[in-house]
Amino acid sequence: MHNYRLTHLKELESESIHILREVAAQFEHPALLFSGGKDSIVCFHLARKAFFPAKVPFPLVHIDTGHNFPETMRFRDALVQEHGVTLIVGSVQESIDQGKVQEETGYHASRNKLQTVTLLDTIETHKIDCAIGGGRRDEEKARAKERVFSHRDEFGQWDPKNQRPELWDLYNGRKRPGEHFRAFPISNWTEMDVWQYILHEDIAIPSIYFSHEREVFERDGVLYANSDFMRLKPEERPYMRRVRFRTIGDMSCTGAVDSPAATLEEIIEEVASSRVTERGSRIDDKRSEAAMEDRKKEGYF
Amino acid sequence: MSYLDMDLLRFTTAGSVDDGKSTLIGRLLFDSKAIFEDQLEAVERASAKRGTGEVDLSLLTDGLRAEREQGITIDVAYRYFATPKRKFIIADTPGHIQYTRNMVTGASTANLAIILVDARKGIQEQTNRHAFIASLLGIPHIVFCVNKMDLVDYDEAVFERIKGELEDFSSKLDVQDVRYIPISALKGDMVVKRGANMDWYQGPTLMYLLENIHIAGDINHIDRRLPVQYVIRPQDDRWHDYRGYAGRIAGGVFRVGDEVQVLPSGFASRIKSIDTEKGPLQEAFAPMSVTLTLEDEIDISRGDMLVSPNNLPETTQDVEVMLCWFNERPLVPNGKYALKHTSRDARCMVKEVKYKMDINSLHKLEGDKAIGMNDIGRVSLRTTVPLSFDPYNRNRNTGSLILIDEGTNETVAAGMIV
């Protein structure tokens, strides 16, 4: 008698593949939101598995703030080339140039919030009826309540108090014209699951996840990468330091962590003993207690 | 044991506001180091603002602004933690608002339900309700935790009396495995550590049970079922004429060479290959997501089901279900709804409401056929196309369905096929 038992990573993988196939079956123009971060990379890897030997049947969408880490952009372009997928880029700079959004000013200026407008514009322009994202419920408390198939009204808004019940693995993607969905295939994965899966499946990720020497400066207890996008205060002095990034957003809202972890095994060990969440290095979440919920209601990732 | 050998246990926690559910979850998360410093600091800050004096762990799970402002839990929250043996997903459901809807949702995918009973109060009306919903949703393992034992002097007689009452009630339910543990979530006795106060109790701690309870046998590995979700046809010279049938195995084991029958058409063929991106497999089993190819070219599309020809599910347009209603707009007798069952989309008409359940007393209310929000009743449906299904108590995947309001597109009900 065999032992018909799946490990938890295999069970999560199976659930995610099922979700991706449901998206492809239920929607006409789905797309995968691809930031070049580890979660969207894992989603793309799962999509390749879900549709093998066919190609992934939807394009990637990158909402480009113009403030990206150059390493992430190189990684994105190499991945698109290697797998022959279509890449749609929604540019925040264009939204600014068109006058749809106004650039924030001051030392804390970030394009994080502006992305929502560009994202919703891109969804509308390309008639995307389901945008697949790499959000996880363990990341943030507003995300913990989000459905796998998450409905958005014609303004792209999320109504957290009025979500559809979601039972078993039956996903209701029915909608009216003009509305769209967000789908989250790795909802039930934790940060640790993602890292273990990357190790187990030998998935390539951008180099800035690993320890490296970088010019940084400190502000409000956070280590920022020094770049042309950041306006330094007079007392802020950039210096070289051995760091890595635990999450990747754009350069203005992602903090680095001190770390010697240069391999996946070392990263996993570091994550296992860490006493703060990965969002702890995300300045975008810290603007208020409900920062994520407020942005999500407006249509954020 | 390494991280790559761990399996996954999904459980729900049921209980009302003051029975210590948050404290219990908090303790499980704390002791498995699943609460991080920044989360704890945030909760401490928020608790201090409210001035209750104690750290309110429910603030960890109540993520929405409205929940924190009103001090209530609105929706099912999912929490995650792991021990070296297992990874756990908790579906934490609120005690009051939308109780049935939320507990049914959380229970639909759970392997195990923890039901808290206050040692001072014994069985309450809602204890019965929680246990009934857990059994209706086919949760294979129910653990009654008699909590607040510290407030009854850790008295064995109190535990035994409540346990006896619970046993009487549970015998009326359709559950394979029921356990009883005396605990103090506040002081920690029998949660993760045994503590020094209940030497008379010889059974496992809650954590030991969660880590070791056998769950692999809960999945149906007998009835071969694959609902076809998606047909894979690469437009590519290398894979010319390839037709792969993709889906998540809902029951049984599929091996290369096995005979399969396609429902509802009835055509038969054999499995030619089971393909994955990492190479072909010889066999696959529930709940794996797979892609199969068949020896013969047959017309198969999304919504069809591949099964074993000597072990067929029932295929019919007339379905009897236990229906849980979720929507403010009550069920319309003779109304028409969209229906989702496995990968099949259909429409249905409500032919008859047989009875409504009083979910506190478990009495059938034969005279009351009005099914409104949070009601559960037995209903006959007539579907536009035949459904291939197994009874829910035999297979939770092929025995479940949801109803959708065709006007609003809301999911209005969940059904367990009788």
XYZ file of C-alpha atoms in Angstrom:
719
model
C 0.000 0.000 0.000
C 1.362 3.365 -1.024
C 1.412 6.334 1.212
C -0.718 8.804 -0.734
C 0.302 11.901 1.115
C 1.322 15.304 -0.183
C 3.812 17.515 1.568
C 2.450 20.920 2.452
C 4.427 22.619 -0.324
C 3.020 20.195 -2.897
C -0.468 20.764 -1.571
C -0.038 24.543 -1.775
C 1.376 24.193 -5.278
C -1.598 22.086 -6.343
C -4.042 24.636 -4.905
C -2.270 27.500 -6.694
C -2.194 25.685 -10.038
C -5.905 24.989 -9.688
C -6.560 28.692 -9.071
C -4.467 29.770 -12.083
C -6.337 27.350 -14.328
C -9.678 28.630 -12.992
C -8.599 32.156 -13.906
C -7.634 31.089 -17.429
C -10.946 29.226 -17.827
C -13.269 31.838 -16.332
C -11.851 35.041 -17.828
C -11.248 36.286 -21.346
C -8.285 38.619 -20.782
C -6.436 37.721 -17.603
C -2.943 39.064 -16.898
C -0.295 38.420 -14.270
C 0.864 41.467 -12.308
C 4.622 41.137 -12.297
C 6.787 43.331 -10.096
C 9.993 41.341 -10.350
C 9.645 40.464 -6.666
C 9.796 36.907 -5.385
C 6.039 36.432 -5.017
C 5.227 37.367 -8.590
C 8.171 35.257 -9.778
C 6.737 32.260 -7.921
C 3.316 32.981 -9.465
C 4.860 32.963 -12.918
C 6.657 29.711 -12.167
C 3.354 28.163 -11.019
C 1.644 29.416 -14.188
C 4.302 27.719 -16.322
C 3.569 24.469 -14.491
C -0.193 24.935 -14.733
C -0.254 25.193 -18.519
C 2.699 22.993 -19.499
C 3.418 22.046 -22.270
C 1.551 25.086 -23.584
C 2.879 28.568 -22.952
C 1.440 30.681 -20.156
C -1.815 31.907 -21.782
C -1.714 35.444 -20.406
C 0.648 38.437 -20.528
C 2.676 39.878 -17.679
C 1.853 43.407 -16.538
C 4.509 45.533 -14.881
C 3.431 48.782 -13.265
C 6.618 50.747 -13.666
C 7.090 53.541 -11.150
C 10.290 54.582 -12.879
C 11.977 54.170 -9.487
C 12.895 50.522 -9.827
C 16.040 48.796 -8.752
C 18.041 48.364 -11.984
C 18.726 44.732 -10.980
C 14.973 44.032 -10.950
C 14.493 45.524 -14.398
C 17.319 43.437 -15.854
C 15.808 40.352 -14.262
C 12.370 41.156 -15.676
C 13.659 41.606 -19.205
C 15.699 38.400 -19.109
C 12.702 36.403 -17.870
C 10.418 37.791 -20.575
C 12.986 36.924 -23.223
C 13.699 33.429 -21.923
C 10.063 32.367 -21.748
C 8.701 34.259 -24.724
C 5.868 35.905 -22.812
C 4.223 39.205 -23.629
C 5.045 42.092 -21.301
C 2.718 45.046 -20.854
C 4.268 48.018 -19.068
C 2.070 50.596 -17.363
C 4.155 53.691 -16.730
C 3.598 55.935 -13.724
C 5.753 58.579 -15.454
C 3.251 58.627 -18.321
C 0.362 59.018 -15.884
C 2.236 62.001 -14.410
C 2.991 63.449 -17.852
C -0.676 63.095 -18.819
C -1.660 64.972 -15.690
C -3.647 62.057 -14.267
C -1.658 62.065 -11.053
C 0.556 64.547 -9.295
C 4.023 63.692 -8.162
C 4.446 63.857 -4.392
C 7.055 66.318 -3.200
C 9.368 66.551 -0.241
C 11.786 64.108 1.323
C 9.184 61.372 1.729
C 7.900 61.576 -1.831
C 7.011 58.169 -3.199
C 5.271 56.978 -6.305
C 3.790 54.035 -4.448
C 0.319 55.508 -4.142
C 0.334 56.841 -7.700
C 0.679 53.311 -9.008
C -3.006 52.647 -8.366
C -4.084 55.097 -11.055
C -1.620 53.649 -13.564
C -2.664 50.116 -12.657
C -6.380 50.817 -13.151
C -5.632 52.657 -16.412
C -3.602 49.731 -17.698
C -6.364 47.298 -16.733
C -8.875 49.409 -18.637
C -6.730 50.029 -21.714
C -5.901 46.365 -22.172
C -9.412 45.198 -21.192
C -7.921 43.010 -18.463
C -10.816 41.272 -16.702
C -8.712 39.479 -14.096
C -5.397 40.717 -12.741
C -3.470 37.960 -10.985
C -1.352 39.116 -8.069
C 1.202 37.617 -5.726
C -0.431 38.940 -2.535
C -0.406 36.622 0.478
C -2.746 36.614 3.454
C 0.094 36.350 5.963
C 1.658 39.593 4.698
C -0.675 42.153 6.139
C -3.914 42.193 8.150
C -6.130 43.651 5.430
C -4.876 41.012 3.036
C -5.763 38.288 5.571
C -9.425 38.926 4.806
C -9.216 39.025 1.047
C -10.773 36.377 -1.168
C -8.769 34.335 -3.676
C -11.131 35.654 -6.371
C -11.583 39.250 -5.295
C -14.224 41.386 -6.966
C -13.620 45.001 -8.091
C -16.404 47.361 -9.096
C -16.320 49.553 -12.202
C -14.104 52.059 -10.367
C -11.660 49.309 -9.465
C -12.652 49.531 -5.810
C -12.574 46.707 -3.267
C -15.441 46.507 -0.765
C -13.960 44.503 2.116
C -17.209 44.380 4.108
C -19.227 42.956 1.273
C -17.131 40.157 -0.158
C -18.577 37.014 -1.653
C -18.336 33.919 0.517
C -15.724 31.573 -0.933
C -16.123 27.866 -0.188
C -14.221 24.677 -1.021
C -12.350 25.283 -4.247
C -15.345 26.804 -6.052
C -14.450 30.290 -7.276
C -17.147 32.690 -8.424
C -15.706 34.976 -11.114
C -19.012 36.284 -12.458
C -19.136 40.027 -13.020
C -20.865 42.822 -14.872
C -19.296 44.652 -17.818
C -16.680 47.148 -16.629
C -15.981 45.285 -13.416
C -12.915 43.155 -12.962
C -11.338 40.659 -10.608
C -8.075 40.266 -8.781
C -6.978 36.690 -8.203
C -4.404 35.632 -5.609
C -3.097 32.121 -6.294
C -0.608 32.122 -3.397
C -3.012 33.519 -0.782
C -2.293 30.627 1.577
C 1.504 30.693 1.309
C 3.684 32.216 3.987
C 6.966 34.030 3.434
C 8.723 30.861 4.562
C 6.764 28.709 2.094
C 7.785 31.009 -0.736
C 11.475 30.807 0.163
C 11.364 27.045 0.644
C 9.640 26.649 -2.696
C 12.211 28.863 -4.456
C 14.942 26.664 -2.995
C 13.170 23.387 -3.731
C 12.252 24.332 -7.319
C 15.526 26.119 -8.022
C 13.800 29.334 -9.147
C 15.958 32.291 -10.201
C 15.403 35.580 -8.316
C 16.955 39.060 -8.595
C 20.401 39.432 -7.064
C 19.366 42.120 -4.567
C 17.625 39.480 -2.407
C 21.126 38.247 -1.557
C 23.677 39.995 0.583
C 25.712 42.620 -1.245
C 27.638 45.842 -0.682
C 25.542 48.905 -1.407
C 25.532 52.600 -0.767
C 22.812 53.284 1.784
C 21.670 56.017 4.123
C 19.532 55.933 7.269
C 16.235 57.716 7.740
C 13.765 57.101 10.577
C 15.524 53.860 11.418
C 15.239 52.518 7.876
C 18.165 51.799 5.551
C 17.460 53.193 2.080
C 19.433 52.460 -1.042
C 20.966 55.704 -2.228
C 19.779 56.593 -5.715
C 18.905 59.520 -7.948
C 15.270 59.062 -6.903
C 15.929 59.920 -3.279
C 16.370 63.459 -2.044
C 18.848 63.483 0.810
C 18.433 65.712 3.814
C 21.528 67.770 4.610
C 22.456 65.568 7.583
C 22.015 62.289 5.701
C 25.343 60.799 4.637
C 25.364 57.747 2.350
C 27.898 55.042 3.151
C 28.710 51.479 2.046
C 27.091 48.647 3.961
C 26.494 44.880 3.580
C 22.736 44.494 3.094
C 20.030 42.634 1.262
C 16.358 43.254 0.520
C 13.679 41.091 2.071
C 10.941 42.436 -0.182
C 11.222 44.421 -3.374
C 9.106 47.465 -4.059
C 10.391 50.593 -5.685
C 13.504 52.264 -4.339
C 11.635 54.961 -2.463
C 9.612 52.620 -0.266
C 11.760 49.540 0.281
C 14.166 49.359 3.171
C 17.277 47.176 3.184
C 18.186 44.859 6.038
C 21.643 44.180 7.443
C 22.404 40.677 6.348
C 25.269 38.386 5.457
C 22.838 35.859 3.834
C 24.317 35.064 0.440
C 22.523 31.811 -0.374
C 18.910 30.653 -0.283
C 19.727 28.369 2.651
C 21.113 31.323 4.585
C 18.076 33.456 3.716
C 15.768 30.712 4.976
C 17.702 30.476 8.203
C 17.495 34.243 8.592
C 13.741 34.317 7.891
C 13.192 31.485 10.385
C 14.885 33.372 13.190
C 13.569 36.808 12.261
C 11.356 38.494 14.804
C 9.826 41.078 12.478
C 7.612 40.557 9.438
C 8.884 41.240 5.950
C 6.481 44.193 5.668
C 8.453 45.697 8.541
C 10.837 47.075 5.923
C 8.024 48.527 3.814
C 7.551 52.223 4.418
C 4.392 52.257 2.291
C 2.537 50.188 4.923
C 3.542 52.445 7.781
C 1.747 55.595 6.710
C -1.200 54.587 8.946
C -2.681 51.548 10.660
C -5.040 50.977 7.737
C -2.589 52.071 5.008
C -2.918 48.815 3.099
C -6.697 48.602 3.428
C -7.141 52.186 2.242
C -4.924 51.678 -0.787
C -6.561 48.354 -1.603
C -10.038 49.876 -1.489
C -8.928 52.326 -4.162
C -7.676 49.520 -6.365
C -4.094 48.959 -5.269
C -2.421 45.566 -5.742
C 11.856 15.900 9.973
C 12.592 18.727 7.569
C 10.496 21.500 6.137
C 10.072 19.523 2.944
C 8.408 16.602 4.773
C 5.770 18.639 6.579
C 2.130 18.263 5.738
C -0.717 20.740 6.000
C -3.552 20.817 8.527
C -6.398 23.283 8.086
C -8.571 23.913 11.113
C -11.340 26.221 12.246
C -11.939 27.607 15.681
C -15.487 28.074 16.854
C -16.643 29.907 19.891
C -18.311 33.062 21.087
C -16.713 36.331 22.109
C -15.888 35.583 25.728
C -14.951 31.919 25.672
C -11.240 32.555 25.200
C -10.911 31.820 21.489
C -8.597 34.741 20.819
C -6.558 33.820 23.859
C -6.230 30.249 22.602
C -5.205 31.288 19.099
C -2.846 33.853 20.572
C -1.229 31.162 22.692
C -0.826 28.781 19.756
C 0.710 31.548 17.670
C 2.917 32.834 20.485
C 4.252 29.449 21.435
C 4.980 28.516 17.827
C 6.677 31.925 17.347
C 4.260 32.926 14.603
C 3.694 36.380 16.074
C 6.382 38.836 15.163
C 7.643 41.700 17.239
C 6.290 44.395 14.940
C 2.855 42.732 14.993
C 2.885 42.415 18.756
C 3.984 46.025 19.203
C 1.174 47.161 16.922
C -1.364 45.172 18.957
C 0.056 46.480 22.232
C -0.188 50.053 20.957
C -3.779 49.538 19.803
C -4.759 47.813 23.076
C -3.267 50.633 25.125
C -5.266 53.141 23.088
C -8.447 51.332 24.055
C -7.373 51.313 27.671
C -8.532 47.792 28.475
C -5.293 47.086 30.319
C -4.747 43.734 28.648
C -3.218 42.929 25.303
C -6.174 42.136 23.077
C -5.031 39.391 20.733
C -8.148 39.629 18.618
C -6.560 42.793 17.201
C -4.113 40.515 15.438
C -6.825 38.973 13.352
C -9.262 41.852 13.060
C -7.588 43.491 10.118
C -10.216 45.834 8.750
C -10.685 49.396 9.947
C -14.382 48.817 10.668
C -13.545 45.772 12.759
C -11.090 47.638 14.927
C -13.356 50.648 15.266
C -16.378 48.614 16.245
C -14.478 45.926 18.150
C -16.108 43.156 16.159
C -14.901 40.561 13.718
C -16.673 40.830 10.397
C -15.176 38.146 8.299
C -13.241 34.904 8.274
C -9.569 35.623 8.921
C -6.845 33.221 7.947
C -3.815 32.803 10.183
C -0.732 30.726 9.538
C 1.790 29.031 11.757
C 4.100 26.068 11.624
C 5.825 23.734 14.020
C 8.664 21.451 12.957
C 6.043 18.786 12.192
C 3.258 20.577 10.399
C 2.103 23.740 8.791
C -1.256 25.004 10.015
C -3.888 27.241 8.478
C -6.456 28.583 10.946
C -9.761 29.821 9.575
C -10.813 32.036 12.465
C -14.521 32.757 12.316
C -16.380 35.472 14.203
C -18.800 34.639 16.955
C -21.837 36.749 16.228
C -22.385 38.483 12.971
C -23.091 36.278 9.972
C -22.206 33.342 12.119
C -23.456 30.521 9.938
C -22.142 32.038 6.759
C -18.667 32.554 8.146
C -18.379 29.271 9.968
C -19.624 27.340 6.942
C -17.061 29.138 4.789
C -14.214 28.412 7.192
C -15.349 24.831 7.707
C -15.602 23.991 4.018
C -11.884 23.316 3.667
C -11.027 22.341 7.252
C -9.627 18.977 8.369
C -10.365 19.717 11.987
C -12.595 21.930 14.134
C -11.759 23.173 17.607
C -14.936 23.937 19.537
C -14.478 25.769 22.815
C -16.747 25.102 25.776
C -16.578 27.258 28.898
C -16.031 24.913 31.871
C -18.202 27.119 34.085
C -21.147 27.132 31.689
C -21.001 23.702 30.076
C -22.831 23.048 26.814
C -24.550 26.115 25.442
C -26.987 26.408 22.605
C -24.198 27.597 20.364
C -21.999 24.616 21.224
C -24.602 22.440 19.525
C -24.758 24.814 16.608
C -20.982 24.764 16.140
C -20.836 20.990 16.326
C -23.727 20.578 13.924
C -22.169 22.875 11.318
C -18.826 21.101 11.682
C -20.484 17.745 11.040
C -22.669 19.083 8.226
C -19.576 20.424 6.471
C -17.924 17.037 6.819
C -15.012 18.057 9.036
C -13.469 14.692 9.887
C -12.061 15.614 13.315
C -13.741 17.615 16.058
C -11.848 18.600 19.194
C -13.930 19.918 22.081
C -11.696 22.007 24.318
C -13.250 22.482 27.740
C -11.640 25.838 28.489
C -11.173 27.944 31.620
C -10.423 24.874 33.731
C -8.455 27.244 35.988
C -11.747 28.864 37.010
C -13.227 25.537 38.202
C -10.143 24.546 40.216
C -9.042 22.115 37.519
C -11.779 19.809 38.758
C -11.829 16.455 36.970
C -15.520 15.945 37.815
C -16.471 19.142 35.952
C -14.586 18.005 32.857
C -16.081 14.501 32.995
C -19.619 15.827 33.356
C -19.277 18.175 30.355
C -17.531 15.468 28.356
C -20.429 13.086 29.055
C -22.949 15.657 27.827
C -20.880 16.319 24.721
C -20.663 12.587 24.006
C -24.442 12.260 24.173
C -24.858 15.104 21.721
C -22.047 14.016 19.398
C -23.555 10.567 18.975
C -26.312 12.268 16.975
C -23.780 13.753 14.590
C -22.031 12.243 11.613
C -18.391 12.726 12.666
C -15.669 10.078 12.539
C -13.394 11.346 15.237
C -14.307 13.365 18.334
C -11.795 14.314 21.081
C -12.113 16.073 24.432
C -9.344 18.058 26.118
C -9.479 20.068 29.363
C -7.475 23.269 28.889
C -6.767 26.701 30.267
C -5.930 28.901 27.301
C -5.106 31.737 29.669
C -2.709 29.798 31.910
C -1.558 27.476 29.162
C -2.482 24.116 30.692
C -2.799 21.339 28.091
C -2.469 23.762 25.172
C 1.196 23.410 24.277
C 2.514 22.287 27.648
C 0.804 19.868 30.028
C 1.139 22.112 33.076
C 1.070 20.835 36.649
C -2.627 21.186 37.413
C -4.360 18.295 35.660
C -2.368 15.149 36.311
C -5.657 13.232 36.211
C -5.876 13.843 32.453
C -3.925 11.206 30.521
C -4.704 12.289 26.945
C -2.634 14.461 24.592
C -2.245 18.242 24.761
C -4.015 20.235 22.074
C -0.756 20.975 20.258
C 0.288 17.322 20.332
C -3.058 16.398 18.808
C -2.811 19.078 16.109
C 0.686 17.941 15.226
C 0.002 14.218 15.167
C -3.601 13.581 14.236
C -3.738 11.362 11.153
C -5.209 13.325 8.237
C -3.901 11.547 5.121
C -6.792 9.081 5.425
C -9.366 11.883 5.219
C -8.917 12.250 1.481
C -10.874 9.914 -0.766
C -8.300 7.715 -2.520
C -10.872 5.172 -3.700
C -13.254 6.794 -6.184
C -11.311 7.968 -9.225
C -12.569 11.457 -10.148
C -10.989 14.211 -12.245
C -13.163 17.209 -13.100
C -11.719 18.652 -16.310
C -10.868 22.252 -15.634
C -9.030 23.300 -18.748
C -7.956 21.685 -22.019
C -4.310 22.310 -22.840
C -3.552 22.626 -26.550
C -0.122 24.092 -27.250
C -0.055 25.921 -30.592
C 3.433 24.648 -31.151
C 5.078 22.280 -33.650
C 6.819 20.311 -30.946
C 3.494 19.413 -29.328
C 1.460 18.989 -32.466
C -1.965 17.409 -31.786
C -1.350 17.440 -28.036
C -4.534 17.548 -25.971
C -4.020 17.560 -22.229
C -6.886 17.435 -19.753
C -5.991 19.572 -16.795
C -7.651 19.502 -13.400
C -7.292 18.881 -9.689
C -7.922 15.247 -8.792
C -11.059 15.160 -6.649
C -10.747 11.542 -5.595
C -8.876 8.300 -6.150
C -5.599 7.429 -7.874
C -4.913 7.716 -11.613
C -2.209 5.514 -13.193
C -0.869 5.398 -16.736
C -2.767 2.615 -18.545
C -5.889 2.932 -16.368
C -9.254 2.825 -18.062
C -11.258 6.023 -17.754
C -14.765 6.977 -18.710
C -15.815 10.514 -19.624
C -18.999 11.868 -18.064
C -21.588 12.792 -19.095
C -20.790 11.519 -22.650
C -19.899 7.984 -21.504
C -16.961 7.515 -23.923
C -14.110 5.370 -22.607
C -10.345 5.450 -23.135
C -7.076 4.764 -21.326
C -4.612 7.131 -19.718
C -1.662 7.597 -22.024
C 0.399 9.906 -19.874
C 0.395 12.123 -16.796
C 2.490 15.154 -17.691
C 4.212 17.741 -15.574
C 6.783 20.377 -16.361
C 9.329 18.280 -14.431
C 8.669 15.143 -16.493
C 5.975 12.450 -16.730
C 4.483 10.662 -13.699
C 3.319 7.062 -13.431
C 0.520 7.848 -11.003
C -1.204 10.777 -9.379
C -3.724 11.101 -6.572
C -6.044 13.569 -4.848
C -5.590 16.511 -4.329
C -2.861 16.870 -6.979
C -3.310 19.223 -9.946
C -2.386 17.253 -13.046
C -2.573 17.093 -16.831
C -3.620 13.778 -18.404
C -3.530 12.655 -22.008
C -5.682 9.792 -23.305
C -5.070 7.049 -25.894
C -8.093 8.030 -27.983
C -9.260 11.306 -29.431
C -12.548 12.081 -27.738
C -14.423 15.324 -27.397
C -13.801 16.463 -23.821
C -14.208 19.963 -22.459
C -14.300 21.927 -19.209
C -17.000 20.647 -16.907
C -16.674 16.992 -17.968
C -15.419 14.440 -15.451
C -12.968 11.582 -15.943
C -13.830 8.605 -13.731
C -13.214 4.894 -13.355
C -15.701 2.873 -15.459
C -16.267 0.359 -12.614
C -16.932 3.009 -10.026
C -19.232 5.679 -11.356
C -20.595 8.716 -9.584
C -24.266 9.444 -9.876
C -25.140 11.508 -12.968
C -28.508 13.251 -12.928
C -30.328 16.563 -13.264
C -32.174 16.092 -9.984
C -30.077 16.865 -6.934
C -30.964 16.923 -3.232
C -28.866 19.223 -1.089
C -28.513 20.562 2.410
C -28.393 24.242 1.589
C -26.853 27.040 3.705
C -28.249 30.426 2.713
C -25.933 33.450 2.861
C -27.797 36.376 1.372
C -30.140 39.054 2.757
C -32.513 38.245 -0.077
C -34.129 34.933 0.914
C -34.333 31.874 -1.265
C -37.073 32.236 -3.852
C -39.245 29.106 -4.128
C -39.165 27.945 -7.763
C -36.439 30.567 -8.311
C -33.646 30.067 -10.826
C -29.976 30.399 -9.902
C -26.606 29.891 -11.512
C -24.785 26.906 -10.059
C -21.145 25.866 -9.790
C -20.239 22.236 -9.151
C -16.614 21.058 -9.596
C -15.587 22.693 -12.893
C -19.160 22.605 -14.207
C -21.258 25.741 -14.674
C -25.000 25.191 -14.883
C -28.294 26.753 -13.950
C -30.877 25.306 -11.640
C -34.390 25.743 -10.386
C -35.423 25.287 -6.770
C -38.077 22.579 -7.030
C -38.941 22.082 -3.398
C -37.906 23.075 0.101
C -38.325 19.877 2.160
C -37.677 21.370 5.562
C -35.646 23.919 7.465
C -33.254 22.863 10.258
C -33.387 24.378 13.701
C -29.618 24.447 14.010
C -29.724 24.803 17.781
C -31.995 21.855 18.582
C -31.321 19.869 15.366
C -35.086 19.555 14.878
C -36.481 19.470 11.360
C -39.026 22.239 10.919
C -41.277 20.565 8.362
C -43.783 23.402 8.437
C -41.260 26.224 8.002
C -39.958 26.416 4.462
C -38.796 30.024 4.350
C -35.016 29.917 3.863
C -33.430 33.244 4.730
C -29.975 34.469 5.639
C -27.998 32.009 7.793
C -30.714 29.329 7.494
C -29.991 25.726 6.613
C -32.546 23.536 4.866
C -33.005 20.503 2.707
C -33.829 21.459 -0.873
C -34.423 19.699 -4.223
C -32.838 21.259 -7.291
C -33.383 20.581 -10.979
C -30.322 21.433 -13.088
C -30.108 22.423 -16.767
C -27.389 19.838 -17.446
C -26.630 16.562 -15.675
C -24.183 16.787 -12.762
C -21.836 13.910 -11.925
C -21.469 13.785 -8.169
C -20.903 11.699 -5.069
C -22.736 12.285 -1.815
C -20.951 14.992 0.186
C -20.186 12.638 3.065
C -18.286 10.426 0.610
C -16.464 13.185 -1.270
C -16.347 16.849 -0.252
C -15.101 17.915 -3.695
C -17.588 16.160 -5.948
C -20.419 16.555 -3.412
C -20.378 20.336 -2.987
C -21.898 23.172 -4.994
C -22.619 26.899 -4.740
C -25.580 28.932 -5.982
C -25.158 32.370 -7.524
C -27.777 35.082 -7.958
C -27.886 35.731 -11.691
C -28.807 39.356 -11.210
C -26.209 40.434 -8.652
C -23.603 37.679 -9.273
C -23.310 37.191 -5.514
C -22.688 33.736 -4.078
C -25.961 33.215 -2.217
C -25.770 29.628 -0.970
C -23.599 26.572 -0.434
C -24.974 23.084 -0.947
C -23.901 19.671 0.327
C -25.329 16.939 -1.887
C -27.231 14.344 0.137
